[in-house]
Amino acid sequence: MTFPWQLEPWIRLGAFAGVLALLALGELLAPRRRQEVGRATRWPANLGLVALDTLLVRLLFPVAAVGAAIFAEERAWGLFNLLALPAWFEIALAVIILDLLIYGQHVLFHAVPPLWRVHRVHHADLEFDATTGLRFHPIEILLSMAIKIAAVVLLGAAALAVLIFEVLLNATAMWSHSNLRLPTRVDRVLRHLFVTPDMHRVHHSIVPRETHSNFGFNLALWDKLFGTYRHQPEAGHEGMTIGIPQFRDRGELKLGRLLLQPFRTEGR
């Protein structure tokens, strides 16, 4: 039976909406931190960026990453099309390799000043919740999609693997940024394999050495393997300050200001 690829956008939309709704409810019932800046102030711009990013990707990359995988598969392009791997193993390996790619891309966007100016839109949120995981400047989203498409074609990753990865990336980005309180024991067990909200929250600290740590969104392996893992913020999760020094005014949370932020003269 052929997979109904025309349903791919709806599968992704359904997963996105379902995960966001569950996490938003969880944040209300069991919040990790008390938030000084409420959802009504932050969410319009954060969700506005999601809508704008999605529109631009669909306009500029009509086939996106899944379409690129189908295109490469039909022409037998890429590494996996040269190897006789079991389908399940190829899918799992592709998801892991693409997750490593996103980790490396994230490190790069912190290390290269022009890329940091684009990426700091994500870090300039004054609070930390599921919508922070969706808050990316359109330039970053377009660059990220171009990188993913190139990687998918070079790998020859199966379209199903790419769809699974895209759904996982979106869901784990929201999960790892959620303001959700987990029992300490659960957090400790989960972070052996996966990035937890407490683990990634350190990355959004105003303290630079904490900002430049815990880059992973999904698998915790990469930070531990490459020496970028930091267990806890020095000030504790309740005491830490979220954001970056340059953009502390609530007026900076408006959509127009976020779109202009990479072009502002403030330093790194």
Steps between C-alpha positions, in 0.01 A plus 500: 500500500639840400523759776256790440763775482237760418401471868851591622417865584190391692692235693754760604233758584304249709811394692600863556158608626457193721842529666468876552154461657617224736809692608309826544255319728784332689670837552180632659455199728865442599719803419874479570554875540273788587481725194514877532416559131172332413385312194287790376817712467726236346292251306365726220850571367632148566210338316508775238856397417384138460233606250740722305776236500261232374371723221849595382624139503201389294554784252879470463539124552184350347622142550685561830701219661251217446457593134877510458520148645242372250683677216836345601345156557348494150846568353692274740708792623685501831696267725215278620399423142845343451468278808283195554372585848184367663227761470449531878874547559530758223210701645643491853849591379370787287307646795810481723729656236252783434476564873880531513479742206259724690728493805796605283296770329397636841862519617591677175228762547650583839860508377471717186405863583273569198314175565475582871331830416227300327485226765487741796133567415440155647698584814351845557174360635459621858335177611539135409207287387389280212459797264864598557585180312316639198640852512754523216570782258395420139862530381604225742210277397583540129870432558413196711270363231769543233748311721248221566415460132870474409556243775195295400613483136860412592383229740232367269278483808163332455205738487338322796817554706495870416131532591564324833797728565309819414211405731745405777703818459192718528359307796828477693573870440174583678554233768857601582395865533189435706444654841403159631592368844627143493575294810875512565535124460316502166718784371816318610399178322376668181808714447717190465355481148285803429514875554263603779358848565730544802800401290426738215387789721865546598566592136267800535678646801624859475842375618714455182676180608157346559352644180774322304424156643227232468440554128296183439123495448435125488786261579712589804792300358659777295555752782655230717712362216635838384549660841222760484288351779425699816295329767325794671501883492713657771209708633256207496198472274284734708776756545650509150428785259371404157607691188794710383627832638430717193124453477333523841216740423153347452457711189759275335249213515290644216513325162633802311785545746590130476517516121732801514715373786781338290558834327522705819836643607514337846812288549526126544 
